PDB file of N, CA and C in Angstrom:
ATOM      1  N   UNK A   1      -9.930  -2.322   2.026  1.00 61.00           N
ATOM      2  CA  UNK A   1      -8.517  -2.655   2.098  1.00 61.00           C
ATOM      3  C   UNK A   1      -7.641  -1.406   2.069  1.00 61.00           C
ATOM      4  N   UNK A   2      -7.895  -0.496   1.170  1.00 62.00           N
ATOM      5  CA  UNK A   2      -6.990   0.648   1.016  1.00 62.00           C
ATOM      6  C   UNK A   2      -7.085   1.654   2.154  1.00 62.00           C
ATOM      7  N   UNK A   3      -8.173   1.666   2.928  1.00 72.00           N
ATOM      8  CA  UNK A   3      -8.319   2.629   4.015  1.00 72.00           C
ATOM      9  C   UNK A   3      -7.954   2.030   5.371  1.00 72.00           C
ATOM     10  N   UNK A   4      -7.529   0.811   5.371  1.00 76.00           N
ATOM     11  CA  UNK A   4      -7.161   0.133   6.599  1.00 76.00           C
ATOM     12  C   UNK A   4      -5.719   0.447   6.967  1.00 76.00           C
ATOM     13  N   UNK A   5      -5.425   0.408   8.269  1.00 84.00           N
ATOM     14  CA  UNK A   5      -4.056   0.636   8.734  1.00 84.00           C
ATOM     15  C   UNK A   5      -3.431  -0.607   9.360  1.00 84.00           C
ATOM     16  N   UNK A   6      -4.214  -1.637   9.588  1.00 86.00           N
ATOM     17  CA  UNK A   6      -3.690  -2.874  10.168  1.00 86.00           C
ATOM     18  C   UNK A   6      -3.972  -4.020   9.213  1.00 86.00           C
ATOM     19  N   UNK A   7      -2.914  -4.743   8.871  1.00 85.00           N
ATOM     20  CA  UNK A   7      -3.025  -5.876   7.958  1.00 85.00           C
ATOM     21  C   UNK A   7      -2.403  -7.094   8.615  1.00 85.00           C
ATOM     22  N   UNK A   8      -3.100  -8.193   8.568  1.00 83.00           N
ATOM     23  CA  UNK A   8      -2.559  -9.460   9.042  1.00 83.00           C
ATOM     24  C   UNK A   8      -2.330 -10.297   7.793  1.00 83.00           C
ATOM     25  N   UNK A   9      -1.086 -10.626   7.534  1.00 85.00           N
ATOM     26  CA  UNK A   9      -0.720 -11.337   6.314  1.00 85.00           C
ATOM     27  C   UNK A   9      -0.472 -12.798   6.670  1.00 85.00           C
ATOM     28  N   UNK A  10      -1.362 -13.649   6.201  1.00 81.00           N
ATOM     29  CA  UNK A  10      -1.276 -15.079   6.464  1.00 81.00           C
ATOM     30  C   UNK A  10      -1.542 -15.804   5.150  1.00 81.00           C
ATOM     31  N   UNK A  11      -0.651 -16.675   4.780  1.00 71.00           N
ATOM     32  CA  UNK A  11      -0.887 -17.508   3.604  1.00 71.00           C
ATOM     33  C   UNK A  11      -0.518 -16.888   2.278  1.00 71.00           C
ATOM     34  N   UNK A  12      -0.040 -15.665   2.277  1.00 75.00           N
ATOM     35  CA  UNK A  12       0.432 -15.065   1.029  1.00 75.00           C
ATOM     36  C   UNK A  12       1.943 -15.224   0.970  1.00 75.00           C
ATOM     37  N   UNK A  13       2.431 -15.690  -0.137  1.00 75.00           N
ATOM     38  CA  UNK A  13       3.872 -15.884  -0.254  1.00 75.00           C
ATOM     39  C   UNK A  13       4.519 -14.789  -1.107  1.00 75.00           C
ATOM     40  N   UNK A  14       3.727 -14.144  -1.912  1.00 79.00           N
ATOM     41  CA  UNK A  14       4.223 -13.164  -2.878  1.00 79.00           C
ATOM     42  C   UNK A  14       5.271 -13.781  -3.794  1.00 79.00           C
ATOM     43  N   UNK A  15       5.181 -15.088  -3.967  1.00 81.00           N
ATOM     44  CA  UNK A  15       6.097 -15.757  -4.892  1.00 81.00           C
ATOM     45  C   UNK A  15       5.431 -16.060  -6.226  1.00 81.00           C
ATOM     46  N   UNK A  16       4.141 -15.792  -6.328  1.00 85.00           N
ATOM     47  CA  UNK A  16       3.457 -16.006  -7.602  1.00 85.00           C
ATOM     48  C   UNK A  16       2.980 -14.669  -8.161  1.00 85.00           C
ATOM     49  N   UNK A  17       2.683 -14.652  -9.423  1.00 88.00           N
ATOM     50  CA  UNK A  17       2.294 -13.411 -10.099  1.00 88.00           C
ATOM     51  C   UNK A  17       1.036 -12.782  -9.508  1.00 88.00           C
ATOM     52  N   UNK A  18       0.084 -13.617  -9.113  1.00 86.00           N
ATOM     53  CA  UNK A  18      -1.172 -13.079  -8.569  1.00 86.00           C
ATOM     54  C   UNK A  18      -0.914 -12.296  -7.291  1.00 86.00           C
ATOM     55  N   UNK A  19      -0.109 -12.864  -6.389  1.00 82.00           N
ATOM     56  CA  UNK A  19       0.209 -12.165  -5.142  1.00 82.00           C
ATOM     57  C   UNK A  19       0.967 -10.866  -5.415  1.00 82.00           C
ATOM     58  N   UNK A  20       1.950 -10.918  -6.308  1.00 85.00           N
ATOM     59  CA  UNK A  20       2.750  -9.729  -6.600  1.00 85.00           C
ATOM     60  C   UNK A  20       1.937  -8.643  -7.292  1.00 85.00           C
ATOM     61  N   UNK A  21       0.920  -9.027  -8.029  1.00 89.00           N
ATOM     62  CA  UNK A  21       0.062  -8.028  -8.686  1.00 89.00           C
ATOM     63  C   UNK A  21      -0.639  -7.142  -7.657  1.00 89.00           C
ATOM     64  N   UNK A  22      -0.949  -7.709  -6.504  1.00 85.00           N
ATOM     65  CA  UNK A  22      -1.564  -6.913  -5.440  1.00 85.00           C
ATOM     66  C   UNK A  22      -0.620  -5.782  -5.021  1.00 85.00           C
ATOM     67  N   UNK A  23       0.624  -6.093  -4.807  1.00 86.00           N
ATOM     68  CA  UNK A  23       1.624  -5.073  -4.452  1.00 86.00           C
ATOM     69  C   UNK A  23       1.787  -4.075  -5.584  1.00 86.00           C
ATOM     70  N   UNK A  24       1.904  -4.561  -6.802  1.00 88.00           N
ATOM     71  CA  UNK A  24       2.077  -3.689  -7.965  1.00 88.00           C
ATOM     72  C   UNK A  24       0.887  -2.749  -8.139  1.00 88.00           C
ATOM     73  N   UNK A  25      -0.306  -3.240  -7.839  1.00 89.00           N
ATOM     74  CA  UNK A  25      -1.518  -2.433  -7.963  1.00 89.00           C
ATOM     75  C   UNK A  25      -1.561  -1.334  -6.901  1.00 89.00           C
ATOM     76  N   UNK A  26      -1.150  -1.659  -5.686  1.00 86.00           N
ATOM     77  CA  UNK A  26      -1.237  -0.706  -4.582  1.00 86.00           C
ATOM     78  C   UNK A  26      -0.076   0.287  -4.524  1.00 86.00           C
ATOM     79  N   UNK A  27       1.100  -0.121  -4.953  1.00 87.00           N
ATOM     80  CA  UNK A  27       2.309   0.685  -4.794  1.00 87.00           C
ATOM     81  C   UNK A  27       2.193   2.137  -5.289  1.00 87.00           C
ATOM     82  N   UNK A  28       1.645   2.402  -6.461  1.00 86.00           N
ATOM     83  CA  UNK A  28       1.606   3.791  -6.932  1.00 86.00           C
ATOM     84  C   UNK A  28       0.844   4.745  -6.006  1.00 86.00           C
ATOM     85  N   UNK A  29      -0.045   4.234  -5.174  1.00 86.00           N
ATOM     86  CA  UNK A  29      -0.857   5.091  -4.306  1.00 86.00           C
ATOM     87  C   UNK A  29      -0.434   5.053  -2.841  1.00 86.00           C
ATOM     88  N   UNK A  30       0.722   4.456  -2.544  1.00 86.00           N
ATOM     89  CA  UNK A  30       1.117   4.259  -1.159  1.00 86.00           C
ATOM     90  C   UNK A  30       1.266   5.557  -0.373  1.00 86.00           C
ATOM     91  N   UNK A  31       1.646   6.646  -1.020  1.00 85.00           N
ATOM     92  CA  UNK A  31       1.823   7.915  -0.305  1.00 85.00           C
ATOM     93  C   UNK A  31       0.502   8.603   0.016  1.00 85.00           C
ATOM     94  N   UNK A  32      -0.541   8.244  -0.690  1.00 86.00           N
ATOM     95  CA  UNK A  32      -1.819   8.925  -0.518  1.00 86.00           C
ATOM     96  C   UNK A  32      -2.860   8.105   0.232  1.00 86.00           C
ATOM     97  N   UNK A  33      -2.539   6.875   0.551  1.00 86.00           N
ATOM     98  CA  UNK A  33      -3.501   5.997   1.213  1.00 86.00           C
ATOM     99  C   UNK A  33      -2.904   5.452   2.509  1.00 86.00           C
ATOM    100  N   UNK A  34      -3.747   5.144   3.478  1.00 84.00           N
ATOM    101  CA  UNK A  34      -3.255   4.660   4.775  1.00 84.00           C
ATOM    102  C   UNK A  34      -2.435   3.381   4.716  1.00 84.00           C
ATOM    103  N   UNK A  35      -2.673   2.517   3.735  1.00 82.00           N
ATOM    104  CA  UNK A  35      -1.940   1.251   3.706  1.00 82.00           C
ATOM    105  C   UNK A  35      -0.437   1.460   3.516  1.00 82.00           C
ATOM    106  N   UNK A  36      -0.036   2.586   2.963  1.00 89.00           N
ATOM    107  CA  UNK A  36       1.377   2.859   2.753  1.00 89.00           C
ATOM    108  C   UNK A  36       2.152   3.029   4.044  1.00 89.00           C
ATOM    109  N   UNK A  37       1.457   3.424   5.093  1.00 90.00           N
ATOM    110  CA  UNK A  37       2.109   3.568   6.397  1.00 90.00           C
ATOM    111  C   UNK A  37       1.425   2.687   7.441  1.00 90.00           C
ATOM    112  N   UNK A  38       0.787   1.650   6.966  1.00 91.00           N
ATOM    113  CA  UNK A  38       0.073   0.738   7.855  1.00 91.00           C
ATOM    114  C   UNK A  38       0.996  -0.174   8.633  1.00 91.00           C
ATOM    115  N   UNK A  39       0.393  -0.937   9.517  1.00 93.00           N
ATOM    116  CA  UNK A  39       1.111  -1.953  10.296  1.00 93.00           C
ATOM    117  C   UNK A  39       0.765  -3.304   9.693  1.00 93.00           C
ATOM    118  N   UNK A  40       1.795  -4.046   9.333  1.00 92.00           N
ATOM    119  CA  UNK A  40       1.633  -5.354   8.708  1.00 92.00           C
ATOM    120  C   UNK A  40       2.133  -6.432   9.663  1.00 92.00           C
ATOM    121  N   UNK A  41       1.222  -7.265  10.125  1.00 90.00           N
ATOM    122  CA  UNK A  41       1.587  -8.394  10.969  1.00 90.00           C
ATOM    123  C   UNK A  41       1.707  -9.606  10.056  1.00 90.00           C
ATOM    124  N   UNK A  42       2.897 -10.146   9.947  1.00 92.00           N
ATOM    125  CA  UNK A  42       3.139 -11.289   9.073  1.00 92.00           C
ATOM    126  C   UNK A  42       3.309 -12.519   9.947  1.00 92.00           C
ATOM    127  N   UNK A  43       2.446 -13.502   9.745  1.00 89.00           N
ATOM    128  CA  UNK A  43       2.499 -14.736  10.522  1.00 89.00           C
ATOM    129  C   UNK A  43       2.965 -15.864   9.610  1.00 89.00           C
ATOM    130  N   UNK A  44       4.119 -16.430   9.948  1.00 89.00           N
ATOM    131  CA  UNK A  44       4.661 -17.535   9.168  1.00 89.00           C
ATOM    132  C   UNK A  44       5.690 -18.255  10.029  1.00 89.00           C
ATOM    133  N   UNK A  45       5.618 -19.566  10.071  1.00 88.00           N
ATOM    134  CA  UNK A  45       6.561 -20.290  10.918  1.00 88.00           C
ATOM    135  C   UNK A  45       7.868 -20.636  10.201  1.00 88.00           C
ATOM    136  N   UNK A  46       8.013 -20.231   8.956  1.00 89.00           N
ATOM    137  CA  UNK A  46       9.258 -20.445   8.221  1.00 89.00           C
ATOM    138  C   UNK A  46      10.016 -19.120   8.152  1.00 89.00           C
ATOM    139  N   UNK A  47      11.114 -19.031   8.877  1.00 91.00           N
ATOM    140  CA  UNK A  47      11.850 -17.776   9.002  1.00 91.00           C
ATOM    141  C   UNK A  47      12.257 -17.196   7.647  1.00 91.00           C
ATOM    142  N   UNK A  48      12.690 -18.043   6.736  1.00 91.00           N
ATOM    143  CA  UNK A  48      13.112 -17.571   5.410  1.00 91.00           C
ATOM    144  C   UNK A  48      11.958 -16.870   4.690  1.00 91.00           C
ATOM    145  N   UNK A  49      10.775 -17.473   4.708  1.00 90.00           N
ATOM    146  CA  UNK A  49       9.603 -16.867   4.069  1.00 90.00           C
ATOM    147  C   UNK A  49       9.172 -15.610   4.809  1.00 90.00           C
ATOM    148  N   UNK A  50       9.259 -15.639   6.121  1.00 92.00           N
ATOM    149  CA  UNK A  50       8.900 -14.486   6.939  1.00 92.00           C
ATOM    150  C   UNK A  50       9.784 -13.290   6.598  1.00 92.00           C
ATOM    151  N   UNK A  51      11.079 -13.513   6.530  1.00 94.00           N
ATOM    152  CA  UNK A  51      12.017 -12.434   6.193  1.00 94.00           C
ATOM    153  C   UNK A  51      11.803 -11.932   4.773  1.00 94.00           C
ATOM    154  N   UNK A  52      11.598 -12.856   3.846  1.00 93.00           N
ATOM    155  CA  UNK A  52      11.392 -12.480   2.446  1.00 93.00           C
ATOM    156  C   UNK A  52      10.141 -11.614   2.285  1.00 93.00           C
ATOM    157  N   UNK A  53       9.069 -12.039   2.902  1.00 92.00           N
ATOM    158  CA  UNK A  53       7.824 -11.281   2.798  1.00 92.00           C
ATOM    159  C   UNK A  53       7.942  -9.922   3.484  1.00 92.00           C
ATOM    160  N   UNK A  54       8.601  -9.896   4.629  1.00 94.00           N
ATOM    161  CA  UNK A  54       8.832  -8.616   5.310  1.00 94.00           C
ATOM    162  C   UNK A  54       9.623  -7.658   4.437  1.00 94.00           C
ATOM    163  N   UNK A  55      10.636  -8.173   3.761  1.00 94.00           N
ATOM    164  CA  UNK A  55      11.446  -7.344   2.857  1.00 94.00           C
ATOM    165  C   UNK A  55      10.619  -6.824   1.683  1.00 94.00           C
ATOM    166  N   UNK A  56       9.777  -7.657   1.124  1.00 93.00           N
ATOM    167  CA  UNK A  56       8.936  -7.228  -0.001  1.00 93.00           C
ATOM    168  C   UNK A  56       8.022  -6.088   0.429  1.00 93.00           C
ATOM    169  N   UNK A  57       7.384  -6.239   1.562  1.00 93.00           N
ATOM    170  CA  UNK A  57       6.473  -5.191   2.037  1.00 93.00           C
ATOM    171  C   UNK A  57       7.248  -3.920   2.348  1.00 93.00           C
ATOM    172  N   UNK A  58       8.357  -4.032   3.059  1.00 95.00           N
ATOM    173  CA  UNK A  58       9.143  -2.854   3.437  1.00 95.00           C
ATOM    174  C   UNK A  58       9.735  -2.150   2.218  1.00 95.00           C
ATOM    175  N   UNK A  59      10.171  -2.911   1.228  1.00 93.00           N
ATOM    176  CA  UNK A  59      10.733  -2.307   0.023  1.00 93.00           C
ATOM    177  C   UNK A  59       9.677  -1.573  -0.801  1.00 93.00           C
ATOM    178  N   UNK A  60       8.457  -2.064  -0.782  1.00 92.00           N
ATOM    179  CA  UNK A  60       7.392  -1.438  -1.569  1.00 92.00           C
ATOM    180  C   UNK A  60       6.637  -0.361  -0.802  1.00 92.00           C
ATOM    181  N   UNK A  61       6.582  -0.491   0.509  1.00 93.00           N
ATOM    182  CA  UNK A  61       5.911   0.495   1.361  1.00 93.00           C
ATOM    183  C   UNK A  61       6.875   0.892   2.479  1.00 93.00           C
ATOM    184  N   UNK A  62       7.856   1.740   2.189  1.00 94.00           N
ATOM    185  CA  UNK A  62       8.925   2.031   3.144  1.00 94.00           C
ATOM    186  C   UNK A  62       8.459   2.627   4.477  1.00 94.00           C
ATOM    187  N   UNK A  63       7.313   3.273   4.507  1.00 94.00           N
ATOM    188  CA  UNK A  63       6.816   3.872   5.755  1.00 94.00           C
ATOM    189  C   UNK A  63       6.010   2.893   6.595  1.00 94.00           C
ATOM    190  N   UNK A  64       5.811   1.695   6.071  1.00 94.00           N
ATOM    191  CA  UNK A  64       5.024   0.687   6.787  1.00 94.00           C
ATOM    192  C   UNK A  64       5.799   0.147   7.991  1.00 94.00           C
ATOM    193  N   UNK A  65       5.048  -0.261   8.985  1.00 95.00           N
ATOM    194  CA  UNK A  65       5.603  -0.924  10.162  1.00 95.00           C
ATOM    195  C   UNK A  65       5.376  -2.420   9.974  1.00 95.00           C
ATOM    196  N   UNK A  66       6.440  -3.179   9.830  1.00 96.00           N
ATOM    197  CA  UNK A  66       6.343  -4.614   9.583  1.00 96.00           C
ATOM    198  C   UNK A  66       6.684  -5.365  10.862  1.00 96.00           C
ATOM    199  N   UNK A  67       5.759  -6.182  11.315  1.00 93.00           N
ATOM    200  CA  UNK A  67       5.964  -7.007  12.506  1.00 93.00           C
ATOM    201  C   UNK A  67       5.957  -8.462  12.052  1.00 93.00           C
ATOM    202  N   UNK A  68       7.080  -9.135  12.263  1.00 92.00           N
ATOM    203  CA  UNK A  68       7.215 -10.538  11.851  1.00 92.00           C
ATOM    204  C   UNK A  68       6.918 -11.435  13.053  1.00 92.00           C
ATOM    205  N   UNK A  69       6.001 -12.360  12.865  1.00 87.00           N
ATOM    206  CA  UNK A  69       5.596 -13.267  13.925  1.00 87.00           C
ATOM    207  C   UNK A  69       5.902 -14.694  13.473  1.00 87.00           C
ATOM    208  N   UNK A  70       6.926 -15.279  14.072  1.00 86.00           N
ATOM    209  CA  UNK A  70       7.411 -16.601  13.663  1.00 86.00           C
ATOM    210  C   UNK A  70       6.650 -17.699  14.406  1.00 86.00           C
ATOM    211  N   UNK A  71       5.417 -17.917  13.992  1.00 81.00           N
ATOM    212  CA  UNK A  71       4.557 -18.930  14.590  1.00 81.00           C
ATOM    213  C   UNK A  71       3.763 -19.620  13.494  1.00 81.00           C
ATOM    214  N   UNK A  72       3.398 -20.836  13.762  1.00 79.00           N
ATOM    215  CA  UNK A  72       2.387 -21.504  12.962  1.00 79.00           C
ATOM    216  C   UNK A  72       1.087 -20.744  13.201  1.00 79.00           C
ATOM    217  N   UNK A  73       0.255 -20.582  12.185  1.00 73.00           N
ATOM    218  CA  UNK A  73      -0.951 -19.783  12.341  1.00 73.00           C
ATOM    219  C   UNK A  73      -1.837 -20.274  13.489  1.00 73.00           C
ATOM    220  N   UNK A  74      -2.074 -21.574  13.574  1.00 76.00           N
ATOM    221  CA  UNK A  74      -2.934 -22.082  14.651  1.00 76.00           C
ATOM    222  C   UNK A  74      -2.353 -21.788  16.019  1.00 76.00           C
ATOM    223  N   UNK A  75      -1.054 -21.955  16.174  1.00 76.00           N
ATOM    224  CA  UNK A  75      -0.408 -21.637  17.452  1.00 76.00           C
ATOM    225  C   UNK A  75      -0.552 -20.158  17.768  1.00 76.00           C
ATOM    226  N   UNK A  76      -0.371 -19.327  16.772  1.00 71.00           N
ATOM    227  CA  UNK A  76      -0.505 -17.878  16.959  1.00 71.00           C
ATOM    228  C   UNK A  76      -1.937 -17.503  17.308  1.00 71.00           C
ATOM    229  N   UNK A  77      -2.883 -18.018  16.548  1.00 72.00           N
ATOM    230  CA  UNK A  77      -4.279 -17.632  16.717  1.00 72.00           C
ATOM    231  C   UNK A  77      -4.818 -18.009  18.090  1.00 72.00           C
ATOM    232  N   UNK A  78      -4.449 -19.176  18.570  1.00 74.00           N
ATOM    233  CA  UNK A  78      -4.982 -19.654  19.841  1.00 74.00           C
ATOM    234  C   UNK A  78      -4.093 -19.317  21.042  1.00 74.00           C
ATOM    235  N   UNK A  79      -3.017 -18.603  20.797  1.00 73.00           N
ATOM    236  CA  UNK A  79      -2.116 -18.224  21.872  1.00 73.00           C
ATOM    237  C   UNK A  79      -2.760 -17.190  22.788  1.00 73.00           C
ATOM    238  N   UNK A  80      -2.478 -17.289  24.066  1.00 63.00           N
ATOM    239  CA  UNK A  80      -2.993 -16.306  25.031  1.00 63.00           C
ATOM    240  C   UNK A  80      -2.341 -14.945  24.800  1.00 63.00           C
ATOM    241  N   UNK A  81      -1.165 -14.935  24.179  1.00 63.00           N
ATOM    242  CA  UNK A  81      -0.437 -13.685  23.943  1.00 63.00           C
ATOM    243  C   UNK A  81      -0.669 -13.131  22.532  1.00 63.00           C
ATOM    244  N   UNK A  82      -1.678 -13.597  21.868  1.00 60.00           N
ATOM    245  CA  UNK A  82      -1.980 -13.168  20.503  1.00 60.00           C
ATOM    246  C   UNK A  82      -2.110 -11.651  20.470  1.00 60.00           C
ATOM    247  N   UNK A  83      -1.294 -11.013  19.650  1.00 62.00           N
ATOM    248  CA  UNK A  83      -1.284  -9.562  19.534  1.00 62.00           C
ATOM    249  C   UNK A  83      -2.626  -9.002  19.067  1.00 62.00           C
ATOM    250  N   UNK A  84      -3.407  -9.805  18.368  1.00 61.00           N
ATOM    251  CA  UNK A  84      -4.713  -9.345  17.874  1.00 61.00           C
ATOM    252  C   UNK A  84      -5.746  -9.246  18.998  1.00 61.00           C
ATOM    253  N   UNK A  85      -5.500  -9.897  20.111  1.00 58.00           N
ATOM    254  CA  UNK A  85      -6.458  -9.848  21.224  1.00 58.00           C
ATOM    255  C   UNK A  85      -6.357  -8.565  22.028  1.00 58.00           C
ATOM    256  N   UNK A  86      -5.288  -7.818  21.831  1.00 52.00           N
ATOM    257  CA  UNK A  86      -5.048  -6.605  22.637  1.00 52.00           C
ATOM    258  C   UNK A  86      -5.608  -5.379  21.960  1.00 52.00           C
TER     259      UNK A  86
END
């Protein structure tokens, strides 16, 4: 996880303590590890949750590239234009 540069975020809301602990655990090392400047693809069909999660990631990892994808996961996964297929 820490040496990866591409993250696909599906199903995490970061609204519970367990999810937020992941961010809290990683944040101190963001400048020294690739995840701090990684690309985060967030898939969520609820715009409010999509924006909130994007803000959380960007606020904690300011050098990260956040891509918000407003799709239901199944629609995204099976789409011919799925960014993961390229």
